Amino acid sequence: MAKTETTDIDIRLALHAQRLRRVKAHPDTLVIDELGLAHAKCRIDIAVINGCIHGYEIKSAKDTLNRLNSQIDICRQTLQKLTIVAAPKHVSGIMTRAPEWCGIIAAEQGPRGGISFSVLRNAVTNHEVDPVMMAHLLWRDEVIDLLIQIGYAPRELRQPRKHLYEMLCKAMTIREITAAIRTFMAQRQSWRDRPVHA
């Protein structure tokens, strides 16, 4: 019997198999499921990290849009690109709430259960990203390592985490911070968000 409503896992698996298959083939690209943002205030369903950090948020037919505004606000501060992949029933609601830089893809389930994607709007660079919030994707020890490489003495780094992020963003560009995030995430050994689709 055919399913009548898409679920998160239906769309997620189809995204990995169809839309993200090509980017995952690049050795410099990391694809991570359920990446925590802003110290786990919210999670992005899929993050693609290469030259920028591009998040994919899934809204299946069984989801609601109740948290969408708060999710977009955190993504606006943290991600360089955002694409919302949604069941057709949510598209009009997302169109009215999502900023212009946000991409929108409709995910429709056919009678045999397969998912087809229609790009309604491509994601463009988010110029509102906050480098300090983006740097929160790095762990404290990783930020300290970077600051030591830049030339800070260890005694200068005995400060609250917030100050360390601010110091890093004064010393590095967004492009450099993005590259550092990708490098450290690829190196992490024991981590619940370790990429299973890399």
Coordinates of N, CA and C in Angstrom, one line a residue:
M1 N 0.9 -1.2 0.0 CA 0.0 0.0 0.0 C 0.9 1.2 0.0
A2 N 0.6 2.2 -0.9 CA 1.5 3.4 -1.0 C 1.3 4.3 0.2
K3 N 2.4 4.9 0.6 CA 2.3 5.9 1.6 C 1.6 7.2 1.1
T4 N 0.9 7.8 2.0 CA 0.2 9.0 1.6 C 0.9 10.3 2.1
E5 N 1.8 10.2 3.1 CA 2.5 11.3 3.6 C 3.9 11.0 3.8
T6 N 4.8 12.0 3.4 CA 6.2 11.8 3.5 C 6.6 11.9 5.0
T7 N 7.7 11.3 5.3 CA 8.3 11.4 6.6 C 9.7 12.0 6.4
D8 N 10.3 12.4 7.5 CA 11.7 13.0 7.5 C 12.6 12.0 6.9
I9 N 12.6 10.8 7.3 CA 13.5 9.8 6.8 C 13.4 9.5 5.3
D10 N 12.1 9.5 4.8 CA 11.9 9.4 3.4 C 12.6 10.4 2.6
I11 N 12.5 11.7 3.0 CA 13.1 12.8 2.3 C 14.6 12.8 2.5
R12 N 15.0 12.5 3.7 CA 16.5 12.5 4.0 C 17.2 11.5 3.1
L13 N 16.7 10.3 3.0 CA 17.4 9.3 2.2 C 17.4 9.6 0.8
A14 N 16.2 10.2 0.3 CA 16.2 10.6 -1.1 C 17.1 11.7 -1.4
L15 N 17.3 12.7 -0.5 CA 18.2 13.8 -0.6 C 19.6 13.3 -0.8
H16 N 20.0 12.4 0.1 CA 21.4 11.8 0.1 C 21.6 11.1 -1.2
A17 N 20.6 10.3 -1.7 CA 20.7 9.5 -2.9 C 20.7 10.3 -4.2
Q18 N 19.9 11.3 -4.2 CA 19.7 12.1 -5.4 C 20.4 13.4 -5.5
R19 N 20.1 14.3 -4.6 CA 20.6 15.7 -4.6 C 22.0 15.8 -4.1
L20 N 22.4 15.0 -3.2 CA 23.7 15.2 -2.5 C 24.8 14.2 -3.0
R21 N 24.4 13.3 -3.8 CA 25.3 12.2 -4.3 C 26.6 12.8 -4.9
R22 N 26.4 13.8 -5.7 CA 27.6 14.4 -6.4 C 28.5 15.2 -5.5
V23 N 27.9 16.0 -4.6 CA 28.8 16.7 -3.7 C 29.6 15.8 -2.7
K24 N 28.9 14.7 -2.4 CA 29.6 13.8 -1.4 C 30.8 13.1 -2.1
A25 N 30.8 13.1 -3.4 CA 32.0 12.5 -4.1 C 33.2 13.3 -4.0
H26 N 33.1 14.6 -3.7 CA 34.3 15.4 -3.6 C 35.0 15.2 -2.3
P27 N 36.3 15.0 -2.3 CA 37.1 14.7 -1.1 C 37.1 15.8 -0.1
D28 N 36.9 17.1 -0.6 CA 37.0 18.2 0.3 C 35.6 18.6 0.9
T29 N 34.6 17.8 0.6 CA 33.3 18.0 1.1 C 32.9 17.1 2.2
L30 N 32.3 17.7 3.3 CA 31.8 16.9 4.4 C 30.3 17.0 4.5
V31 N 29.6 15.9 4.6 CA 28.1 15.9 4.7 C 27.8 15.3 6.1
I32 N 27.1 16.1 6.9 CA 26.8 15.7 8.3 C 25.3 15.7 8.5
D33 N 24.7 14.6 9.1 CA 23.3 14.6 9.5 C 23.2 15.2 10.9
E34 N 22.1 15.9 11.2 CA 21.8 16.4 12.5 C 22.9 17.2 13.2
L35 N 23.4 18.2 12.5 CA 24.4 19.1 13.0 C 23.8 20.1 14.0
G36 N 24.3 20.1 15.2 CA 23.8 21.1 16.2 C 24.4 22.5 15.9
L37 N 23.5 23.5 16.0 CA 23.9 24.9 15.8 C 23.7 25.7 17.1
A38 N 24.6 26.7 17.2 CA 24.5 27.6 18.4 C 24.4 26.8 19.7
H39 N 25.4 25.9 19.8 CA 25.5 25.0 21.0 C 24.2 24.3 21.2
A40 N 23.7 23.7 20.1 CA 22.6 22.7 20.2 C 21.3 23.4 20.5
K41 N 21.2 24.7 20.3 CA 19.9 25.4 20.4 C 18.9 24.8 19.3
C42 N 19.5 24.5 18.2 CA 18.7 23.8 17.2 C 19.6 22.9 16.4
R43 N 19.0 22.0 15.6 CA 19.8 21.1 14.7 C 19.4 21.3 13.3
I44 N 20.3 21.3 12.4 CA 20.0 21.4 11.0 C 20.0 19.9 10.5
D45 N 19.0 19.5 9.7 CA 18.9 18.1 9.3 C 20.1 17.6 8.6
I46 N 20.6 18.3 7.6 CA 21.8 17.9 6.9 C 22.7 19.2 6.7
A47 N 24.0 19.1 6.9 CA 24.9 20.2 6.6 C 25.9 19.7 5.6
V48 N 26.1 20.5 4.6 CA 27.2 20.3 3.6 C 28.3 21.3 3.8
I49 N 29.5 20.9 4.1 CA 30.6 21.8 4.4 C 31.7 21.6 3.4
N50 N 31.9 22.6 2.6 CA 33.1 22.7 1.7 C 33.6 24.1 1.7
G51 N 33.4 24.8 0.6 CA 33.8 26.2 0.6 C 32.9 27.1 1.4
C52 N 31.7 26.6 1.7 CA 30.8 27.3 2.6 C 30.0 26.3 3.4
I53 N 29.2 26.7 4.4 CA 28.4 25.8 5.2 C 26.9 26.0 4.7
H54 N 26.4 24.9 4.1 CA 25.1 25.0 3.5 C 24.2 24.0 4.3
G55 N 23.2 24.5 4.9 CA 22.3 23.6 5.7 C 21.0 23.3 4.9
Y56 N 20.5 22.0 5.1 CA 19.3 21.6 4.5 C 18.3 21.2 5.6
E57 N 17.2 22.0 5.7 CA 16.2 21.7 6.7 C 15.0 21.0 6.1
I58 N 14.6 19.9 6.6 CA 13.5 19.1 6.0 C 12.2 19.3 6.8
K59 N 11.2 19.6 6.0 CA 9.8 19.7 6.6 C 8.9 18.7 5.8
S60 N 8.8 17.5 6.4 CA 8.0 16.5 5.7 C 6.5 16.8 5.9
A61 N 5.7 16.0 5.2 CA 4.2 16.1 5.3 C 3.7 15.9 6.8
K62 N 4.5 15.2 7.6 CA 4.1 14.9 8.9 C 4.6 16.0 9.9
D63 N 5.4 16.9 9.4 CA 5.9 18.0 10.3 C 5.0 19.2 10.3
T64 N 5.2 20.1 11.2 CA 4.5 21.4 11.2 C 5.6 22.5 11.0
L65 N 5.1 23.7 10.8 CA 6.0 24.9 10.6 C 6.1 25.7 11.9
N66 N 5.7 25.1 13.0 CA 5.7 25.9 14.3 C 7.0 26.5 14.7
R67 N 8.1 25.7 14.4 CA 9.4 26.2 14.9 C 10.2 26.8 13.7
L68 N 9.6 27.0 12.6 CA 10.4 27.5 11.4 C 11.0 28.8 11.6
N69 N 10.2 29.8 12.2 CA 10.8 31.1 12.3 C 12.0 31.1 13.2
S70 N 12.0 30.4 14.3 CA 13.1 30.4 15.2 C 14.3 29.6 14.6
Q71 N 14.0 28.6 13.8 CA 15.0 27.8 13.1 C 15.7 28.7 12.1
I72 N 14.9 29.5 11.3 CA 15.5 30.4 10.3 C 16.4 31.4 11.0
D73 N 16.0 31.9 12.1 CA 16.8 33.0 12.8 C 18.1 32.4 13.2
I74 N 18.2 31.2 13.8 CA 19.5 30.7 14.1 C 20.3 30.3 12.9
C75 N 19.7 29.8 11.9 CA 20.4 29.5 10.6 C 20.9 30.8 10.0
R76 N 20.2 31.9 10.1 CA 20.6 33.2 9.5 C 21.9 33.6 10.1
Q77 N 22.1 33.4 11.4 CA 23.3 33.8 12.1 C 24.4 32.8 11.9
T78 N 24.1 31.6 11.6 CA 25.1 30.5 11.6 C 25.6 30.0 10.3
L79 N 24.7 29.9 9.3 CA 24.9 29.2 8.1 C 25.1 30.2 6.9
Q80 N 26.0 29.9 6.0 CA 26.2 30.8 4.8 C 25.1 30.5 3.8
K81 N 24.5 29.3 3.7 CA 23.4 29.1 2.9 C 22.4 28.2 3.6
L82 N 21.1 28.3 3.2 CA 20.1 27.4 3.8 C 19.1 27.0 2.7
T83 N 18.8 25.8 2.6 CA 17.7 25.3 1.7 C 16.7 24.5 2.5
I84 N 15.5 24.9 2.4 CA 14.4 24.2 3.1 C 13.8 23.2 2.0
V85 N 13.7 21.9 2.4 CA 13.2 20.9 1.5 C 11.9 20.4 2.2
A86 N 10.8 20.7 1.5 CA 9.5 20.5 2.1 C 8.5 19.8 1.3
A87 N 7.5 19.2 2.0 CA 6.4 18.6 1.3 C 5.5 19.7 0.7
P88 N 4.9 19.4 -0.4 CA 4.1 20.5 -1.1 C 3.1 21.3 -0.2
K89 N 2.6 20.6 0.8 CA 1.6 21.3 1.6 C 2.2 22.4 2.4
H90 N 3.5 22.4 2.6 CA 4.2 23.5 3.4 C 4.8 24.6 2.5
V91 N 4.8 24.4 1.2 CA 5.5 25.4 0.4 C 5.0 26.8 0.5
S92 N 3.7 27.0 0.4 CA 3.2 28.4 0.5 C 3.6 29.1 1.8
G93 N 3.5 28.3 2.9 CA 3.8 28.9 4.2 C 5.3 29.2 4.3
I94 N 6.1 28.4 3.7 CA 7.6 28.6 3.8 C 7.9 29.8 2.9
M95 N 7.3 29.9 1.7 CA 7.5 31.1 0.8 C 7.3 32.4 1.5
T96 N 6.3 32.5 2.4 CA 6.0 33.7 3.0 C 6.9 34.0 4.2
R97 N 7.6 33.0 4.8 CA 8.4 33.2 5.9 C 9.9 33.2 5.6
A98 N 10.3 32.5 4.6 CA 11.8 32.3 4.4 C 12.3 33.6 3.7
P99 N 13.5 34.0 4.1 CA 14.2 35.2 3.5 C 14.6 34.9 2.0
E100 N 14.8 35.9 1.3 CA 15.1 35.7 -0.2 C 16.3 34.9 -0.5
W101 N 17.3 34.9 0.5 CA 18.5 34.1 0.2 C 18.3 32.6 0.5
C102 N 17.2 32.3 1.0 CA 17.0 30.9 1.4 C 16.4 30.1 0.2
G103 N 17.0 28.9 -0.1 CA 16.5 28.1 -1.2 C 15.3 27.3 -0.7
I104 N 14.4 26.9 -1.7 CA 13.3 26.1 -1.3 C 13.1 25.0 -2.4
I105 N 13.0 23.8 -1.9 CA 12.8 22.6 -2.8 C 11.6 21.9 -2.3
A106 N 10.7 21.6 -3.3 CA 9.5 20.8 -3.0 C 9.8 19.3 -3.1
A107 N 9.4 18.5 -2.1 CA 9.7 17.1 -2.1 C 8.3 16.3 -2.2
E108 N 8.0 15.7 -3.3 CA 6.7 15.1 -3.5 C 6.9 13.6 -3.7
Q109 N 6.0 12.9 -3.0 CA 6.1 11.4 -3.0 C 5.1 10.9 -4.1
G110 N 5.6 10.0 -4.9 CA 4.8 9.4 -6.0 C 4.0 8.3 -5.5
P111 N 3.2 7.7 -6.3 CA 2.3 6.6 -5.9 C 3.0 5.3 -5.5
R112 N 4.3 5.2 -5.9 CA 5.1 4.0 -5.6 C 6.0 4.3 -4.4
G113 N 5.9 5.5 -3.8 CA 6.7 5.8 -2.7 C 8.0 6.6 -3.0
G114 N 8.4 6.7 -4.3 CA 9.6 7.5 -4.6 C 9.4 9.0 -4.4
I115 N 10.5 9.6 -4.1 CA 10.5 11.1 -3.8 C 11.1 11.8 -5.0
S116 N 10.4 12.8 -5.5 CA 10.9 13.7 -6.6 C 11.1 15.1 -6.1
F117 N 12.1 15.8 -6.5 CA 12.4 17.1 -6.0 C 12.2 18.1 -7.1
S118 N 11.6 19.3 -6.8 CA 11.5 20.4 -7.7 C 12.1 21.6 -7.0
V119 N 13.1 22.2 -7.7 CA 13.7 23.4 -7.1 C 12.8 24.6 -7.4
L120 N 12.3 25.2 -6.4 CA 11.5 26.4 -6.5 C 12.3 27.7 -6.4
R121 N 13.4 27.6 -5.6 CA 14.3 28.8 -5.5 C 15.6 28.3 -5.0
N122 N 16.7 28.7 -5.7 CA 18.0 28.3 -5.3 C 18.5 29.2 -4.2
A123 N 19.3 28.5 -3.3 CA 19.9 29.3 -2.2 C 21.0 30.1 -2.7
V124 N 21.1 31.3 -2.1 CA 22.2 32.2 -2.4 C 22.9 32.6 -1.1
T125 N 24.1 33.2 -1.2 CA 24.8 33.5 0.0 C 24.1 34.4 1.0
N126 N 24.1 34.0 2.2 CA 23.5 34.7 3.3 C 24.5 35.8 3.8
H127 N 24.2 37.1 3.6 CA 25.1 38.1 4.0 C 24.9 38.6 5.4
E128 N 23.9 38.0 6.1 CA 23.6 38.3 7.5 C 24.3 37.4 8.5
V129 N 25.1 36.4 8.0 CA 25.8 35.5 8.9 C 26.6 36.2 9.9
D130 N 26.6 35.7 11.1 CA 27.4 36.3 12.2 C 28.6 35.4 12.4
P131 N 29.9 35.9 12.0 CA 31.0 35.0 12.1 C 31.2 34.4 13.5
V132 N 30.9 35.1 14.6 CA 31.0 34.6 15.9 C 30.1 33.4 16.1
M133 N 28.9 33.5 15.7 CA 27.9 32.4 15.8 C 28.3 31.2 15.0
M134 N 28.9 31.5 13.8 CA 29.3 30.4 12.9 C 30.5 29.7 13.6
A135 N 31.4 30.5 14.2 CA 32.5 29.9 14.9 C 32.2 29.0 16.1
H136 N 30.9 29.1 16.6 CA 30.4 28.3 17.6 C 30.4 26.8 17.2
L137 N 30.5 26.5 15.9 CA 30.6 25.1 15.5 C 31.9 24.5 15.9
L138 N 32.9 25.3 16.3 CA 34.2 24.8 16.8 C 34.1 24.6 18.3
W139 N 34.8 23.5 18.7 CA 34.9 23.3 20.2 C 35.9 24.3 20.8
R140 N 35.8 24.5 22.1 CA 36.7 25.4 22.7 C 38.2 25.0 22.5
D141 N 38.6 23.8 22.6 CA 39.9 23.3 22.4 C 40.4 23.6 21.0
E142 N 39.5 23.5 20.0 CA 39.8 23.7 18.6 C 40.1 25.2 18.4
V143 N 39.3 26.1 19.0 CA 39.5 27.5 18.9 C 40.8 27.9 19.5
I144 N 41.2 27.3 20.7 CA 42.4 27.6 21.3 C 43.6 27.2 20.4
D145 N 43.5 26.0 19.8 CA 44.5 25.5 18.9 C 44.7 26.5 17.8
L146 N 43.7 27.0 17.2 CA 43.8 28.0 16.1 C 44.4 29.3 16.6
L147 N 44.0 29.8 17.7 CA 44.6 31.0 18.3 C 46.1 30.9 18.6
I148 N 46.5 29.7 19.1 CA 47.9 29.5 19.3 C 48.7 29.5 18.0
Q149 N 48.1 28.8 16.9 CA 48.7 28.8 15.6 C 48.9 30.3 15.1
I150 N 47.9 31.1 15.4 CA 48.0 32.5 14.9 C 49.0 33.3 15.7
G151 N 49.3 32.9 16.9 CA 50.4 33.5 17.6 C 50.1 34.0 19.1
Y152 N 48.9 33.6 19.5 CA 48.5 34.0 20.9 C 49.3 33.0 21.9
A153 N 49.6 33.6 23.0 CA 50.3 32.8 24.0 C 49.2 32.1 24.8
P154 N 49.4 30.8 25.3 CA 48.4 30.1 26.1 C 47.8 30.9 27.2
R155 N 48.6 31.7 27.9 CA 48.1 32.5 29.0 C 47.1 33.5 28.6
E156 N 47.1 33.9 27.3 CA 46.1 34.9 26.9 C 44.8 34.2 26.6
L157 N 44.7 32.9 26.6 CA 43.6 32.2 26.2 C 42.7 31.6 27.4
R158 N 43.1 32.0 28.6 CA 42.3 31.6 29.7 C 41.1 32.5 29.9
Q159 N 40.2 32.5 29.0 CA 39.1 33.5 29.0 C 37.8 32.7 28.7
P160 N 36.7 33.3 28.9 CA 35.4 32.6 28.6 C 35.3 32.3 27.1
R161 N 34.6 31.2 26.8 CA 34.5 30.8 25.4 C 34.1 31.9 24.5
K162 N 33.1 32.7 24.9 CA 32.6 33.8 24.1 C 33.7 34.7 23.6
H163 N 34.6 35.0 24.5 CA 35.7 35.9 24.2 C 36.7 35.3 23.2
L164 N 36.9 34.0 23.3 CA 37.8 33.2 22.4 C 37.2 33.3 21.0
Y165 N 35.9 33.1 20.9 CA 35.3 33.1 19.5 C 35.5 34.5 18.9
E166 N 35.3 35.5 19.7 CA 35.4 36.9 19.3 C 36.9 37.2 18.8
M167 N 37.8 36.7 19.6 CA 39.2 36.8 19.2 C 39.5 36.2 17.9
L168 N 39.0 34.9 17.7 CA 39.2 34.2 16.5 C 38.6 34.9 15.3
C169 N 37.5 35.5 15.4 CA 36.8 36.2 14.3 C 37.5 37.5 13.9
K170 N 38.2 38.1 14.9 CA 39.0 39.3 14.6 C 40.3 38.9 13.8
A171 N 40.8 37.7 14.0 CA 42.0 37.2 13.5 C 41.9 36.5 12.1
M172 N 40.7 35.9 11.9 CA 40.5 35.1 10.7 C 39.3 35.6 9.9
T173 N 39.3 35.3 8.6 CA 38.2 35.6 7.7 C 37.1 34.5 7.8
I174 N 35.9 34.8 7.4 CA 34.9 33.8 7.3 C 35.3 32.6 6.5
R175 N 36.0 32.8 5.4 CA 36.5 31.7 4.6 C 37.5 30.8 5.3
E176 N 38.4 31.5 6.1 CA 39.4 30.7 6.9 C 38.7 29.9 8.0
I177 N 37.7 30.6 8.6 CA 37.0 29.9 9.7 C 36.2 28.7 9.1
T178 N 35.6 28.8 8.0 CA 34.9 27.7 7.3 C 35.8 26.6 7.1
A179 N 37.0 26.9 6.5 CA 38.0 25.8 6.3 C 38.4 25.1 7.6
A180 N 38.6 25.9 8.6 CA 39.0 25.3 9.9 C 37.9 24.4 10.5
I181 N 36.6 24.8 10.3 CA 35.5 24.0 10.8 C 35.4 22.7 10.1
R182 N 35.6 22.7 8.8 CA 35.6 21.5 8.0 C 36.8 20.6 8.4
T183 N 38.0 21.1 8.6 CA 39.1 20.3 9.0 C 38.9 19.7 10.4
F184 N 38.5 20.5 11.3 CA 38.3 19.9 12.7 C 37.2 18.9 12.7
M185 N 36.1 19.1 12.0 CA 35.0 18.2 12.0 C 35.4 16.8 11.4
A186 N 36.3 16.9 10.4 CA 36.7 15.7 9.8 C 37.7 14.9 10.7
Q187 N 38.3 15.6 11.6 CA 39.3 15.0 12.5 C 38.7 14.4 13.8
R188 N 37.5 14.9 14.2 CA 36.9 14.5 15.4 C 36.7 13.0 15.5
Q189 N 37.2 12.4 16.6 CA 37.2 10.9 16.7 C 35.9 10.4 17.4
S190 N 35.6 11.0 18.5 CA 34.4 10.5 19.3 C 33.4 11.6 19.3
W191 N 32.4 11.5 18.5 CA 31.5 12.6 18.3 C 30.2 12.1 17.8
R192 N 29.0 12.4 18.4 CA 27.7 11.8 18.0 C 27.3 12.3 16.7
D193 N 27.9 13.5 16.2 CA 27.5 13.9 14.9 C 28.5 13.5 13.8
R194 N 29.3 12.5 14.1 CA 30.3 12.1 13.1 C 29.6 11.7 11.8
P195 N 30.0 12.2 10.7 CA 29.3 12.0 9.4 C 29.2 10.6 9.0
V196 N 28.0 10.1 8.8 CA 27.8 8.7 8.4 C 27.7 8.7 6.8
H197 N 27.5 9.9 6.2 CA 27.4 9.9 4.8 C 28.5 10.6 4.1
A198 N 29.7 10.8 4.8 CA 30.8 11.5 4.2 C 31.4 10.8 3.0

